[in-house]
XYZ file of C-alpha atoms in Angstrom:
286
model
C 66.375 -89.483 -31.251
C 68.532 -91.169 -33.902
C 71.650 -90.665 -31.791
C 70.017 -92.292 -28.740
C 68.749 -95.221 -30.835
C 72.179 -95.666 -32.447
C 73.972 -95.683 -29.074
C 71.452 -98.197 -27.700
C 71.907 -100.314 -30.833
C 75.668 -100.422 -30.251
C 75.244 -101.157 -26.532
C 72.577 -103.848 -26.982
C 74.397 -105.750 -29.712
C 77.760 -105.499 -27.908
C 76.185 -106.913 -24.739
C 74.867 -109.905 -26.700
C 78.242 -110.513 -28.374
C 80.199 -110.228 -25.089
C 77.726 -112.409 -23.180
C 77.871 -115.194 -25.765
C 81.665 -114.992 -25.906
C 82.104 -115.179 -22.117
C 79.422 -117.742 -21.174
C 80.560 -121.233 -22.227
C 76.977 -122.540 -22.018
C 76.126 -120.345 -25.002
C 78.881 -121.785 -27.204
C 76.404 -123.514 -29.512
C 75.641 -122.954 -33.225
C 72.428 -121.061 -32.436
C 74.178 -118.485 -30.255
C 77.213 -118.398 -32.534
C 74.926 -117.242 -35.358
C 73.083 -114.859 -33.020
C 76.387 -113.253 -32.050
C 77.257 -112.730 -35.702
C 73.797 -111.296 -36.382
C 74.459 -108.748 -33.631
C 77.742 -107.815 -35.318
C 75.923 -107.420 -38.655
C 73.206 -105.229 -37.103
C 75.797 -103.054 -35.394
C 77.722 -102.663 -38.668
C 74.577 -102.033 -40.705
C 73.565 -99.053 -38.577
C 77.131 -97.727 -38.570
C 77.160 -97.525 -42.369
C 74.313 -94.975 -42.460
C 73.570 -93.393 -39.067
C 76.849 -91.541 -38.188
C 76.954 -89.794 -41.573
C 73.252 -88.928 -41.311
C 73.774 -87.481 -37.825
C 76.591 -85.271 -39.121
C 74.359 -84.024 -41.940
C 71.531 -83.306 -39.493
C 73.847 -80.982 -37.545
C 75.860 -79.272 -40.294
C 74.298 -76.588 -42.521
C 76.328 -77.771 -45.526
C 75.485 -81.404 -46.251
C 78.068 -82.640 -48.753
C 79.420 -86.045 -49.705
C 82.062 -86.889 -52.304
C 81.168 -89.263 -55.120
C 83.701 -91.869 -53.935
C 82.318 -91.702 -50.375
C 78.800 -92.101 -51.737
C 79.696 -95.197 -53.793
C 81.588 -96.610 -50.799
C 78.533 -96.158 -48.592
C 76.351 -97.766 -51.281
C 78.734 -100.737 -51.475
C 78.902 -101.362 -47.724
C 75.152 -100.833 -47.305
C 74.481 -103.701 -49.729
C 77.480 -105.724 -48.553
C 76.243 -105.865 -44.963
C 72.551 -105.902 -45.950
C 73.172 -108.825 -48.313
C 75.121 -110.636 -45.621
C 72.169 -110.159 -43.243
C 69.741 -111.641 -45.796
C 71.949 -114.720 -46.160
C 72.515 -114.878 -42.407
C 68.801 -114.845 -41.553
C 68.306 -117.706 -44.025
C 71.224 -119.526 -42.422
C 69.656 -119.138 -38.976
C 66.390 -120.580 -40.343
C 68.320 -123.604 -41.641
C 69.967 -123.966 -38.232
C 66.542 -124.029 -36.538
C 65.335 -126.569 -39.123
C 68.205 -128.936 -38.272
C 67.713 -128.412 -34.510
C 63.982 -129.217 -34.610
C 63.742 -131.758 -37.432
C 67.028 -133.604 -36.745
C 67.705 -133.034 -33.025
C 69.764 -136.217 -32.544
C 72.096 -135.354 -35.434
C 72.182 -131.594 -34.742
C 75.681 -131.406 -33.237
C 77.028 -133.694 -35.956
C 75.510 -131.735 -38.848
C 76.150 -128.263 -37.425
C 79.714 -128.864 -36.296
C 82.245 -126.069 -35.880
C 83.710 -126.453 -39.382
C 80.292 -126.361 -41.052
C 79.245 -123.320 -39.017
C 82.381 -121.413 -40.012
C 81.972 -122.330 -43.691
C 78.328 -121.243 -43.655
C 79.264 -117.982 -41.947
C 81.996 -117.208 -44.481
C 79.554 -117.968 -47.304
C 77.135 -115.295 -46.009
C 79.863 -112.629 -46.202
C 81.050 -113.815 -49.627
C 77.453 -113.704 -50.869
C 77.032 -110.215 -49.433
C 80.223 -109.057 -51.173
C 79.082 -110.408 -54.561
C 75.683 -108.765 -54.124
C 77.266 -105.414 -53.171
C 79.606 -105.480 -56.171
C 76.636 -106.146 -58.461
C 74.843 -103.143 -56.973
C 77.669 -100.606 -56.700
C 79.681 -101.244 -59.890
C 76.905 -100.411 -62.431
C 76.015 -97.219 -60.529
C 79.678 -96.160 -60.412
C 79.795 -96.374 -64.248
C 76.982 -93.824 -64.689
C 77.701 -90.221 -65.716
C 76.548 -87.450 -63.357
C 76.511 -83.911 -64.746
C 73.252 -82.308 -63.588
C 71.445 -82.199 -60.221
C 73.589 -83.415 -57.344
C 71.131 -83.394 -54.437
C 70.244 -86.883 -53.187
C 66.676 -87.138 -51.934
C 67.619 -89.548 -49.159
C 69.600 -89.704 -45.917
C 72.090 -92.214 -47.384
C 73.373 -93.196 -50.830
C 71.345 -95.911 -52.519
C 71.063 -97.113 -56.096
C 67.604 -95.707 -56.828
C 68.324 -92.287 -55.329
C 71.538 -92.007 -57.382
C 70.130 -93.344 -60.661
C 67.570 -90.542 -60.927
C 70.477 -88.022 -60.922
C 72.402 -89.696 -63.770
C 72.818 -88.016 -67.159
C 73.564 -91.270 -68.993
C 71.221 -94.186 -69.624
C 70.378 -96.148 -66.486
C 68.907 -99.204 -68.235
C 71.923 -101.433 -67.595
C 72.216 -100.430 -63.945
C 68.469 -100.943 -63.410
C 68.578 -104.409 -64.992
C 71.631 -105.329 -62.916
C 69.888 -104.036 -59.788
C 66.703 -106.026 -60.423
C 68.539 -109.257 -61.268
C 70.995 -108.959 -58.377
C 68.394 -108.012 -55.784
C 65.846 -110.498 -57.130
C 68.250 -113.430 -56.863
C 69.259 -112.408 -53.344
C 65.834 -111.671 -51.856
C 63.836 -114.404 -53.594
C 66.558 -117.004 -52.998
C 66.828 -116.187 -49.293
C 63.062 -116.008 -48.905
C 62.638 -119.445 -50.514
C 65.146 -120.913 -48.052
C 63.171 -119.321 -45.219
C 59.850 -120.661 -46.516
C 61.154 -124.191 -47.064
C 62.917 -124.293 -43.683
C 59.878 -123.073 -41.786
C 57.590 -125.331 -43.788
C 59.517 -128.345 -42.448
C 59.746 -126.773 -38.979
C 55.980 -126.164 -38.697
C 55.282 -129.674 -39.969
C 57.626 -131.118 -37.321
C 56.119 -128.976 -34.535
C 52.571 -130.083 -35.399
C 53.642 -133.721 -34.996
C 54.767 -133.108 -31.401
C 52.097 -134.514 -29.096
C 52.689 -132.562 -25.890
C 51.589 -128.918 -25.670
C 54.736 -128.078 -23.701
C 56.916 -129.578 -26.403
C 55.136 -127.594 -29.116
C 55.484 -124.376 -27.121
C 59.195 -124.971 -26.494
C 59.872 -125.736 -30.154
C 57.911 -122.716 -31.371
C 59.548 -120.361 -28.844
C 62.982 -121.129 -30.352
C 61.748 -119.823 -33.716
C 59.387 -116.981 -32.731
C 62.144 -114.386 -32.229
C 63.766 -115.243 -35.539
C 60.434 -115.073 -37.392
C 59.761 -111.609 -35.958
C 63.231 -110.348 -36.973
C 62.779 -111.815 -40.473
C 59.417 -110.051 -40.841
C 60.834 -106.698 -39.691
C 63.767 -106.959 -42.111
C 62.262 -108.520 -45.232
C 58.982 -106.557 -45.165
C 60.547 -103.156 -46.044
C 63.117 -104.842 -48.325
C 60.386 -106.397 -50.476
C 58.527 -103.104 -50.799
C 61.599 -100.966 -51.571
C 63.645 -103.223 -53.842
C 61.217 -105.695 -55.438
C 59.243 -103.148 -57.474
C 59.756 -100.831 -60.482
C 62.081 -97.847 -59.770
C 59.339 -95.432 -58.699
C 59.672 -93.205 -55.633
C 57.016 -93.039 -52.924
C 56.723 -90.762 -49.899
C 56.927 -93.772 -47.589
C 60.333 -94.882 -48.947
C 62.447 -92.849 -46.532
C 60.477 -93.817 -43.390
C 60.811 -97.484 -44.434
C 64.552 -97.012 -44.997
C 64.812 -95.546 -41.491
C 62.935 -98.582 -40.212
C 65.217 -101.294 -41.620
C 68.530 -99.425 -41.195
C 67.959 -97.939 -37.718
C 64.894 -99.297 -35.936
C 65.273 -103.006 -36.805
C 68.935 -103.237 -35.617
C 67.824 -101.325 -32.501
C 64.970 -103.756 -31.774
C 66.756 -107.043 -32.552
C 68.710 -107.305 -29.248
C 65.497 -106.760 -27.272
C 63.552 -109.270 -29.388
C 66.114 -112.030 -28.870
C 66.821 -111.408 -25.188
C 63.229 -110.861 -24.031
C 62.113 -114.228 -25.450
C 65.262 -116.185 -24.601
C 65.486 -117.284 -20.975
C 68.992 -118.716 -21.316
C 70.307 -115.443 -22.777
C 68.651 -113.417 -20.007
C 70.208 -115.621 -17.308
C 73.616 -115.321 -18.958
C 73.321 -111.518 -19.020
C 72.327 -111.460 -15.356
C 75.323 -113.666 -14.595
C 77.548 -111.296 -16.581
C 76.163 -108.353 -14.554
C 76.878 -110.142 -11.269
C 80.395 -111.022 -12.455
C 81.106 -107.381 -13.346
C 79.756 -106.213 -9.984
C 81.924 -108.747 -8.131
C 84.956 -107.736 -10.178
C 84.459 -104.042 -9.403
C 83.939 -104.767 -5.691
C 87.054 -106.937 -5.506
C 89.062 -104.322 -7.378
C 87.938 -101.568 -4.993
C 88.709 -103.684 -1.913
């Protein structure tokens, strides 16, 4: 089941990235950010799923300490980048709806690239703050991780040395990231909802809301488990692993369907891409 979902995640996100790259009508900030979100989702699943699949199949499930810390780093690197990126997409929708006449001026190519780079830099800083304190811990006792990937909480319970510093670093680092991104989301959508309510025509309200509905659903699917898992005291619950499966496997799997099913322009572009491929194959055969 995980293998099928992972392969569909790769296929779905690659189709979105290729479609946006090929279709010139989709060369706008909104689709530029959507393409990068697809790359993040694809990378996020790749950090955890292939290793988990190997461990499902092999009787001996081993992982070196350096590999474990590397996985921890990239999990938070890409996860942090996704948090920043979802906030960035909310800001993009705010500018598009609240300042439509100045949208192309504000969200020009240079600004979009700078904002995109900032999401990856922020993700890197967050990952370093998560992985470095855990890497300094001493491990001399139990070495079985009660999880299907390496994470800070699952590693801290195995440490022989004091984990106070790593726990404080984890709470501060994660708190700044999640609360900061969530505040940007709340403020952006506060202005967006206010602007939508001022639109007189029902059709105009529906069109404006439809541009944000997909993003709101993706935000809910991603931030819901994150809040429960990382914004609480370091106590383990039975539901932790199913929630981790949800935001590392199921959410990246669902995101391509969420964006394409509600986006008519993206669906038309994909149909056009399918027709172009069919014509290419036919011409090549002839």
